[in-house]
Amino acid sequence: MSESQQNQSIPFENDGKTALEQELARANVDNDPVAANQRLFTGSRNMLIALMCVAYTVFHLLVMNVYPLETWAYRLTHVGGGLMLGFLLFGSQVFGEDAEATRRDGLLSKALLVLAGSGIIYGLVGIAVIWINGAVLGERLPPQWAMSTFGIPLTVGTALAILHGWVFPHRGRMRFAPGDVLLALAAIAFTAYLIFFARQLQLRAGMPMALPGDMWSAITGVLLIVELTRRLAGLALVIIAGVFVAYAFAGPWLPGIFEHRGYDVKRFFSYIFTDNGVLGAPIAISSTYIILFVVFAAFLQTTRVGEYFVNLAFAAAGHRRGGPAKVAIFASGLMGMINGTSAGNVVATGSLTIPMMKKVGYRPQTSAAVEAAASTGGQIMPPIMGAGAFIMAEITGISYMEIVYAAIIPAVIYFVSVYFMIDLAAKKANMRGLPRDQLPKLAKLAKQIYLFLPIVVLIYALFAGYSVIRCGTLAMITAAVVSWLTPHRMGPRQLFQALDNGARMVLQLVAVCATAGIIVGVIALTGIGSRFSTVLLALADQSQILALFFAMVVSIILGMGMPTTAAYAVAASVIAPGVINLGVAPLTAHLFIFYFAVMSAITPPVALAAYAGSALAGSDPIRTSMESFKIGLAAFVVPYMFFYSPAMLLEGTWFEIAHIAATALIGVYLLSCAVQGWFFGHANAAVRAALGAAGLTMIAGGWMTDAIGVGIAIVLVLIQRGRMSASDFARGAD
C-alpha cells in the first residue's frame, strides 16, 4: 500500500519540502472522521476530486469482483487513472480562506502553458481522429500517420508542462494548477491510445514493426510516470530509473558485463509498455491486491474499527511494565500487515503510542524507534505481509499459501524479539505501566470483540482457499456490517469517504510500481540481470553465504532509495537468479531478499520509518534510526536462520520445526539481552559479548551449536546470579 496514510481528504503538495517532509505530510492522519467529511464535501473542486477518486476505486472493485476486463486494458486504466488523479490532487489544494494567493505568472510561464496546452490538446484530437478512423471510417486513413503526426505534439506538450511545473511551481491552493490539469489530460491521451491499440501493440511491442505512434505514446507515459514518482516518492527512485533507461541506449559503449548491442528509441519505449515492463508484476499486484487491501484499511479507519485494535491492546497491556511499547507491537504490526507501509504506518499508530511511551519513561528516540521497528515488521507478518506475499507469488510462481505458511515462524520470531528488547529496556529502567484509570476498560471492550470479525473473516477465508480478491472483499463488507453495531455506522457518506480515501492512499504506489516496472523492463530487455548474477556467482566463488551477504547489501541499498515494493521487485530481478543458481531454494532466496528490502526502512543512514517516528517524538533522526536498527536487530539475523534451517520455513518434520523455533527464540533472547545490557541484572561488556556469541551460535540450528549456545547461557546465568547475591550480601552488611 501507499505510504500515504489513512485520511487524505486534503490533497498534498511539496511547497519546496524535502522528499521526507512530503512523505510525512502524506502520511498524516486525521483522527476525526466528522471533520474529514466536512472538508470532503466543501467546495466544488474538492467534490469533483472526491467523485473521481470514488469512481477510480469503484471501477477496480467492480472489475475484480463483478465484470472482468481484458488484462492489458485494466492495467493501463489503473496506471492512467492513477496518473490523472495524482496530478490533479497535487495541484488542487484547498486549505482555507487564508491560503496563500496564487502568484501572478510572467510571460514565460504563460507561453510555456500555451505551448504545452496546444501540444496536449492536439494529441487528444489525434486520439479522436484515430478512433473515428477505425470505428467510423473503417481505417481509410493510415493510423500510424495519425499518431505520428499527433504523437509528437503530445510528447512535446507533456515535456513542456512538466518543465513549467519545475520552473513555476504552483503556489495557489484555491484552484487547480493549469500545468497539472494539462498533465492529467496527457495521461488520458496516452492511455486512450494504448487501450485502443492494445491488442495490436502486444504483437509488435519491442519489434522492428512497432509504429511511431507506439513510441510517442510510450514516451509520454514514461515522462508522466517519472514526474509523478518524483512528486510523491522523491528523486531517489527517479534517478535510479533514469540510470537504467540511459543504460538501455548506452550499452554499445560500456565495458565488460555492462556492454550490450543497444536499442533504438522506438523499440525500447514500445517494449517498456508491455507485461515485461510497466504493465508487469508490480502493476499487476498494485491493480489488484494492493488497491484491495488499501481500501480495506480505509474501511477500517472510516468505521473506526481500526481504533478498536489499539484500544483493546492498551486495555490489555497498557498497565504492564513498558505497556505502551508493547501495545505498539500489536497495533502497529497488525495495521502494518494490512497497510504494507512503514513511514505512513508509523505516523498512523505512532501519533497515539509514541506520546504514551514517553509518558511512562521511554526516551523520545526509544519511543520513536519502537514504533518504527513494529510498523516496519508488519510487512513481514502473514497472511497479508503488506502485499509482499502477493508480489512474491507473482514473481516466483510459488503459491500464495505456501509463502504465507513459510513466513509465519520468522515473523513471529521477529516480533517476539522486539518484545524482548522492549521488556528488557523497561526492566533495566525500572519502568511502570500507565495507571488503569487512564486506560480503556477491558471489560467494556471485551463486549465489542465482534469488531475483530473483519480480520477473522479475512484470515479464515484465506486459509479456507478462497481467492485473495474474494477474501479482501468479504473482509471489507464485514467491516461495514459490524460498524452498524457501533455509534460510527457506515452510511452512504462514510462509504463515499472510505472509497475516496482508498484511491488517495494508493496513488503513490501506482507511480512507484510503474517506475519499478520501467527498471524491470530494462533488466529484461538488456539481460543485465543474468549478467549481474554471473558476476555475483564469480565474486561469491560458489559460496552461498557470500552470495546472500551481497544480496543483503543490495536489497538494503535499494530499499533506502525506494519503497519496499519497488526495492523487492528490482532486487528480485537482479539478485535472486544468481542466488538461486548457487543452489539456494527459490522461496528462501526471495524471502531473504524481501526481508532486507523491508528492513531498509529502519537501517541507517536513510531510515524513513525511523525518521517519521522521530518527527512525532521530537528526537534526533540519526540516533532514532540507530536505535530502531538495534531494536529490529533480529530481522537481520532471522533470514540467515531460515537459510541454515529450512525447518523454520515449515520444511521438515514437526519435531525439526519445533526444535528450530525453540532454539531461534532462545537465540534472539540472548541477542536482545546482549544489545540491551541486561541479563538477570546489569550485564558488563564481557557478559554482553558472551551473550552475543551465544545467540549467534544458535543461528545454524545444529545440535552442537545449540548446545554451545545454551551452555554459555547457563554459565552466564550462574555468574549473574552470583553477582546479584554478592551485591545483596554487601548491601545487607552495610
PDB file of C-alpha atoms in Angstrom, residues 443-635:
ATOM      1  CA  ALA A 443     -14.440  -5.478  30.260  1.00  0.00           C
ATOM      2  CA  LYS A 444     -16.234  -2.924  28.119  1.00  0.00           C
ATOM      3  CA  LEU A 445     -14.040  -3.569  25.097  1.00  0.00           C
ATOM      4  CA  ALA A 446     -14.431  -7.317  25.512  1.00  0.00           C
ATOM      5  CA  LYS A 447     -18.149  -6.865  24.815  1.00  0.00           C
ATOM      6  CA  GLN A 448     -17.180  -5.430  21.421  1.00  0.00           C
ATOM      7  CA  ILE A 449     -14.965  -8.343  20.434  1.00  0.00           C
ATOM      8  CA  TYR A 450     -17.131  -8.725  17.341  1.00  0.00           C
ATOM      9  CA  LEU A 451     -15.163  -5.791  15.889  1.00  0.00           C
ATOM     10  CA  PHE A 452     -12.386  -8.297  15.240  1.00  0.00           C
ATOM     11  CA  LEU A 453     -14.673 -10.034  12.756  1.00  0.00           C
ATOM     12  CA  PRO A 454     -13.178  -8.346   9.643  1.00  0.00           C
ATOM     13  CA  ILE A 455      -9.733  -9.751  10.490  1.00  0.00           C
ATOM     14  CA  VAL A 456     -11.194 -13.147  11.462  1.00  0.00           C
ATOM     15  CA  VAL A 457     -13.161 -13.347   8.212  1.00  0.00           C
ATOM     16  CA  LEU A 458     -10.107 -12.340   6.198  1.00  0.00           C
ATOM     17  CA  ILE A 459      -7.815 -14.931   7.761  1.00  0.00           C
ATOM     18  CA  TYR A 460     -10.441 -17.707   7.722  1.00  0.00           C
ATOM     19  CA  ALA A 461     -11.290 -17.078   4.069  1.00  0.00           C
ATOM     20  CA  LEU A 462      -7.610 -17.035   3.072  1.00  0.00           C
ATOM     21  CA  PHE A 463      -6.886 -20.344   4.763  1.00  0.00           C
ATOM     22  CA  ALA A 464     -10.178 -21.818   3.531  1.00  0.00           C
ATOM     23  CA  GLY A 465      -8.924 -21.497  -0.029  1.00  0.00           C
ATOM     24  CA  TYR A 466     -10.956 -18.567  -1.342  1.00  0.00           C
ATOM     25  CA  SER A 467      -9.274 -16.245  -3.827  1.00  0.00           C
ATOM     26  CA  VAL A 468      -7.403 -13.329  -2.305  1.00  0.00           C
ATOM     27  CA  ILE A 469      -9.703 -10.845  -4.016  1.00  0.00           C
ATOM     28  CA  ARG A 470     -12.781 -12.574  -2.659  1.00  0.00           C
ATOM     29  CA  CYS A 471     -11.235 -12.659   0.835  1.00  0.00           C
ATOM     30  CA  GLY A 472     -10.422  -8.951   0.819  1.00  0.00           C
ATOM     31  CA  THR A 473     -13.889  -8.088  -0.445  1.00  0.00           C
ATOM     32  CA  LEU A 474     -15.566 -10.193   2.258  1.00  0.00           C
ATOM     33  CA  ALA A 475     -13.413  -8.542   4.942  1.00  0.00           C
ATOM     34  CA  MET A 476     -14.356  -5.112   3.607  1.00  0.00           C
ATOM     35  CA  ILE A 477     -18.060  -5.937   3.671  1.00  0.00           C
ATOM     36  CA  THR A 478     -17.687  -7.345   7.198  1.00  0.00           C
ATOM     37  CA  ALA A 479     -16.074  -4.100   8.396  1.00  0.00           C
ATOM     38  CA  ALA A 480     -19.036  -2.146   7.038  1.00  0.00           C
ATOM     39  CA  VAL A 481     -21.551  -4.525   8.619  1.00  0.00           C
ATOM     40  CA  VAL A 482     -20.001  -4.591  12.112  1.00  0.00           C
ATOM     41  CA  SER A 483     -19.845  -0.793  12.110  1.00  0.00           C
ATOM     42  CA  TRP A 484     -23.637  -0.845  12.379  1.00  0.00           C
ATOM     43  CA  LEU A 485     -23.223  -2.273  15.858  1.00  0.00           C
ATOM     44  CA  THR A 486     -21.254   0.815  16.923  1.00  0.00           C
ATOM     45  CA  PRO A 487     -22.015   4.555  17.090  1.00  0.00           C
ATOM     46  CA  HIS A 488     -19.895   5.021  13.936  1.00  0.00           C
ATOM     47  CA  ARG A 489     -22.203   3.410  11.423  1.00  0.00           C
ATOM     48  CA  MET A 490     -21.091   3.283   7.812  1.00  0.00           C
ATOM     49  CA  GLY A 491     -23.762   5.084   5.836  1.00  0.00           C
ATOM     50  CA  PRO A 492     -23.602   6.452   2.280  1.00  0.00           C
ATOM     51  CA  ARG A 493     -21.448   9.417   3.342  1.00  0.00           C
ATOM     52  CA  GLN A 494     -18.950   7.231   5.240  1.00  0.00           C
ATOM     53  CA  LEU A 495     -18.860   4.741   2.365  1.00  0.00           C
ATOM     54  CA  PHE A 496     -18.122   7.580  -0.024  1.00  0.00           C
ATOM     55  CA  GLN A 497     -15.338   8.794   2.259  1.00  0.00           C
ATOM     56  CA  ALA A 498     -13.784   5.321   2.555  1.00  0.00           C
ATOM     57  CA  LEU A 499     -13.787   4.805  -1.216  1.00  0.00           C
ATOM     58  CA  ASP A 500     -12.311   8.269  -1.713  1.00  0.00           C
ATOM     59  CA  ASN A 501      -9.580   7.689   0.869  1.00  0.00           C
ATOM     60  CA  GLY A 502      -8.741   4.327  -0.662  1.00  0.00           C
ATOM     61  CA  ALA A 503      -7.943   5.916  -4.009  1.00  0.00           C
ATOM     62  CA  ARG A 504      -5.861   8.690  -2.454  1.00  0.00           C
ATOM     63  CA  MET A 505      -3.884   6.235  -0.352  1.00  0.00           C
ATOM     64  CA  VAL A 506      -2.886   4.061  -3.318  1.00  0.00           C
ATOM     65  CA  LEU A 507      -1.662   6.764  -5.701  1.00  0.00           C
ATOM     66  CA  GLN A 508       1.932   6.747  -4.556  1.00  0.00           C
ATOM     67  CA  LEU A 509       2.250   3.014  -5.101  1.00  0.00           C
ATOM     68  CA  VAL A 510       0.720   3.271  -8.571  1.00  0.00           C
ATOM     69  CA  ALA A 511       3.527   5.643  -9.543  1.00  0.00           C
ATOM     70  CA  VAL A 512       6.189   3.679  -7.685  1.00  0.00           C
ATOM     71  CA  CYS A 513       5.146   0.308  -9.127  1.00  0.00           C
ATOM     72  CA  ALA A 514       5.029   1.755 -12.648  1.00  0.00           C
ATOM     73  CA  THR A 515       8.547   3.186 -12.222  1.00  0.00           C
ATOM     74  CA  ALA A 516       9.746  -0.146 -10.859  1.00  0.00           C
ATOM     75  CA  GLY A 517       8.228  -1.676 -13.988  1.00  0.00           C
ATOM     76  CA  ILE A 518      10.418   0.565 -16.142  1.00  0.00           C
ATOM     77  CA  ILE A 519      13.504  -0.700 -14.305  1.00  0.00           C
ATOM     78  CA  VAL A 520      12.377  -4.326 -14.543  1.00  0.00           C
ATOM     79  CA  GLY A 521      11.691  -3.822 -18.251  1.00  0.00           C
ATOM     80  CA  VAL A 522      15.247  -2.589 -18.850  1.00  0.00           C
ATOM     81  CA  ILE A 523      16.599  -5.579 -16.923  1.00  0.00           C
ATOM     82  CA  ALA A 524      14.531  -7.982 -19.025  1.00  0.00           C
ATOM     83  CA  LEU A 525      15.340  -6.301 -22.351  1.00  0.00           C
ATOM     84  CA  THR A 526      19.097  -5.943 -21.865  1.00  0.00           C
ATOM     85  CA  GLY A 527      19.704  -9.146 -19.898  1.00  0.00           C
ATOM     86  CA  ILE A 528      21.722  -7.247 -17.290  1.00  0.00           C
ATOM     87  CA  GLY A 529      20.065  -9.313 -14.570  1.00  0.00           C
ATOM     88  CA  SER A 530      21.556 -12.587 -15.768  1.00  0.00           C
ATOM     89  CA  ARG A 531      24.973 -10.979 -16.348  1.00  0.00           C
ATOM     90  CA  PHE A 532      24.919  -9.413 -12.902  1.00  0.00           C
ATOM     91  CA  SER A 533      24.032 -12.791 -11.485  1.00  0.00           C
ATOM     92  CA  THR A 534      27.044 -14.244 -13.278  1.00  0.00           C
ATOM     93  CA  VAL A 535      29.317 -11.655 -11.658  1.00  0.00           C
ATOM     94  CA  LEU A 536      27.690 -12.349  -8.305  1.00  0.00           C
ATOM     95  CA  LEU A 537      28.452 -16.032  -8.706  1.00  0.00           C
ATOM     96  CA  ALA A 538      32.057 -15.243  -9.609  1.00  0.00           C
ATOM     97  CA  LEU A 539      32.519 -12.935  -6.624  1.00  0.00           C
ATOM     98  CA  ALA A 540      30.892 -15.396  -4.292  1.00  0.00           C
ATOM     99  CA  ASP A 541      33.153 -18.126  -5.701  1.00  0.00           C
ATOM    100  CA  GLN A 542      30.401 -20.704  -5.278  1.00  0.00           C
ATOM    101  CA  SER A 543      29.835 -19.591  -1.673  1.00  0.00           C
ATOM    102  CA  GLN A 544      26.142 -19.390  -0.902  1.00  0.00           C
ATOM    103  CA  ILE A 545      26.625 -17.408   2.290  1.00  0.00           C
ATOM    104  CA  LEU A 546      28.771 -14.807   0.495  1.00  0.00           C
ATOM    105  CA  ALA A 547      26.182 -14.503  -2.269  1.00  0.00           C
ATOM    106  CA  LEU A 548      23.474 -13.990   0.357  1.00  0.00           C
ATOM    107  CA  PHE A 549      25.587 -11.317   2.006  1.00  0.00           C
ATOM    108  CA  PHE A 550      25.817  -9.453  -1.319  1.00  0.00           C
ATOM    109  CA  ALA A 551      22.059  -9.899  -1.769  1.00  0.00           C
ATOM    110  CA  MET A 552      21.505  -8.399   1.693  1.00  0.00           C
ATOM    111  CA  VAL A 553      23.649  -5.352   0.905  1.00  0.00           C
ATOM    112  CA  VAL A 554      21.997  -4.708  -2.466  1.00  0.00           C
ATOM    113  CA  SER A 555      18.469  -5.114  -1.032  1.00  0.00           C
ATOM    114  CA  ILE A 556      19.148  -2.683   1.810  1.00  0.00           C
ATOM    115  CA  ILE A 557      20.725  -0.101  -0.501  1.00  0.00           C
ATOM    116  CA  LEU A 558      17.822  -0.313  -2.947  1.00  0.00           C
ATOM    117  CA  GLY A 559      15.346  -0.087  -0.073  1.00  0.00           C
ATOM    118  CA  MET A 560      16.966   3.107   1.156  1.00  0.00           C
ATOM    119  CA  GLY A 561      16.172   4.735  -2.171  1.00  0.00           C
ATOM    120  CA  MET A 562      12.689   3.441  -2.886  1.00  0.00           C
ATOM    121  CA  PRO A 563       9.631   1.967  -1.181  1.00  0.00           C
ATOM    122  CA  THR A 564       9.637  -1.706  -0.212  1.00  0.00           C
ATOM    123  CA  THR A 565       7.529  -2.881  -3.127  1.00  0.00           C
ATOM    124  CA  ALA A 566       9.825  -1.386  -5.746  1.00  0.00           C
ATOM    125  CA  ALA A 567      13.007  -2.364  -3.876  1.00  0.00           C
ATOM    126  CA  TYR A 568      11.960  -6.009  -3.671  1.00  0.00           C
ATOM    127  CA  ALA A 569      10.792  -6.129  -7.307  1.00  0.00           C
ATOM    128  CA  VAL A 570      14.109  -4.765  -8.585  1.00  0.00           C
ATOM    129  CA  ALA A 571      16.308  -6.780  -6.213  1.00  0.00           C
ATOM    130  CA  ALA A 572      14.404  -9.965  -7.056  1.00  0.00           C
ATOM    131  CA  SER A 573      15.038  -9.349 -10.760  1.00  0.00           C
ATOM    132  CA  VAL A 574      18.740  -8.601 -10.372  1.00  0.00           C
ATOM    133  CA  ILE A 575      19.932 -10.674  -7.408  1.00  0.00           C
ATOM    134  CA  ALA A 576      17.592 -13.626  -6.947  1.00  0.00           C
ATOM    135  CA  PRO A 577      18.546 -15.546 -10.138  1.00  0.00           C
ATOM    136  CA  GLY A 578      22.210 -15.637  -9.161  1.00  0.00           C
ATOM    137  CA  VAL A 579      21.475 -16.736  -5.603  1.00  0.00           C
ATOM    138  CA  ILE A 580      19.136 -19.465  -6.862  1.00  0.00           C
ATOM    139  CA  ASN A 581      21.755 -20.653  -9.368  1.00  0.00           C
ATOM    140  CA  LEU A 582      24.065 -21.298  -6.423  1.00  0.00           C
ATOM    141  CA  GLY A 583      21.582 -23.843  -5.112  1.00  0.00           C
ATOM    142  CA  VAL A 584      19.545 -21.729  -2.693  1.00  0.00           C
ATOM    143  CA  ALA A 585      15.854 -22.675  -2.788  1.00  0.00           C
ATOM    144  CA  PRO A 586      13.747 -20.059  -4.665  1.00  0.00           C
ATOM    145  CA  LEU A 587      11.438 -19.445  -1.701  1.00  0.00           C
ATOM    146  CA  THR A 588      14.381 -18.997   0.674  1.00  0.00           C
ATOM    147  CA  ALA A 589      16.151 -16.642  -1.744  1.00  0.00           C
ATOM    148  CA  HIS A 590      13.105 -14.434  -2.306  1.00  0.00           C
ATOM    149  CA  LEU A 591      12.106 -14.297   1.361  1.00  0.00           C
ATOM    150  CA  PHE A 592      15.706 -13.429   2.210  1.00  0.00           C
ATOM    151  CA  ILE A 593      15.723 -10.526  -0.256  1.00  0.00           C
ATOM    152  CA  PHE A 594      12.264  -9.367   0.787  1.00  0.00           C
ATOM    153  CA  TYR A 595      13.180  -9.245   4.495  1.00  0.00           C
ATOM    154  CA  PHE A 596      16.147  -6.986   3.898  1.00  0.00           C
ATOM    155  CA  ALA A 597      14.244  -4.760   1.473  1.00  0.00           C
ATOM    156  CA  VAL A 598      11.650  -4.264   4.214  1.00  0.00           C
ATOM    157  CA  MET A 599      14.197  -3.673   6.957  1.00  0.00           C
ATOM    158  CA  SER A 600      15.898  -0.920   4.965  1.00  0.00           C
ATOM    159  CA  ALA A 601      13.165   1.325   6.444  1.00  0.00           C
ATOM    160  CA  ILE A 602      14.928   1.137   9.837  1.00  0.00           C
ATOM    161  CA  THR A 603      18.517   0.849   8.585  1.00  0.00           C
ATOM    162  CA  PRO A 604      20.761   3.933   8.939  1.00  0.00           C
ATOM    163  CA  PRO A 605      21.684   6.260   7.364  1.00  0.00           C
ATOM    164  CA  VAL A 606      18.417   6.501   5.376  1.00  0.00           C
ATOM    165  CA  ALA A 607      15.655   5.043   7.542  1.00  0.00           C
ATOM    166  CA  LEU A 608      12.344   6.648   6.593  1.00  0.00           C
ATOM    167  CA  ALA A 609      10.281   4.797   9.198  1.00  0.00           C
ATOM    168  CA  ALA A 610      12.631   5.898  11.967  1.00  0.00           C
ATOM    169  CA  TYR A 611      12.687   9.464  10.631  1.00  0.00           C
ATOM    170  CA  ALA A 612       8.881   9.529  10.626  1.00  0.00           C
ATOM    171  CA  GLY A 613       8.857   8.411  14.264  1.00  0.00           C
ATOM    172  CA  SER A 614      11.483  10.960  15.232  1.00  0.00           C
ATOM    173  CA  ALA A 615       9.330  13.746  13.806  1.00  0.00           C
ATOM    174  CA  LEU A 616       6.481  12.682  16.103  1.00  0.00           C
ATOM    175  CA  ALA A 617       8.708  12.133  19.147  1.00  0.00           C
ATOM    176  CA  GLY A 618      10.841  15.247  18.705  1.00  0.00           C
ATOM    177  CA  SER A 619      14.032  13.175  18.758  1.00  0.00           C
ATOM    178  CA  ASP A 620      17.229  13.238  16.732  1.00  0.00           C
ATOM    179  CA  PRO A 621      16.600  11.338  13.457  1.00  0.00           C
ATOM    180  CA  ILE A 622      20.026   9.717  13.236  1.00  0.00           C
ATOM    181  CA  ARG A 623      20.010   8.499  16.845  1.00  0.00           C
ATOM    182  CA  THR A 624      16.461   7.256  16.373  1.00  0.00           C
ATOM    183  CA  SER A 625      17.455   5.320  13.269  1.00  0.00           C
ATOM    184  CA  MET A 626      20.368   3.751  15.125  1.00  0.00           C
ATOM    185  CA  GLU A 627      18.082   2.667  17.951  1.00  0.00           C
ATOM    186  CA  SER A 628      15.406   1.328  15.606  1.00  0.00           C
ATOM    187  CA  PHE A 629      18.121  -0.708  13.888  1.00  0.00           C
ATOM    188  CA  LYS A 630      19.141  -2.052  17.294  1.00  0.00           C
ATOM    189  CA  ILE A 631      15.574  -2.941  18.282  1.00  0.00           C
ATOM    190  CA  GLY A 632      14.938  -4.666  14.956  1.00  0.00           C
ATOM    191  CA  LEU A 633      18.268  -6.461  15.001  1.00  0.00           C
ATOM    192  CA  ALA A 634      16.626  -9.891  14.915  1.00  0.00           C
ATOM    193  CA  ALA A 635      15.306  -9.197  11.421  1.00  0.00           C
TER     194      ALA A 635
END
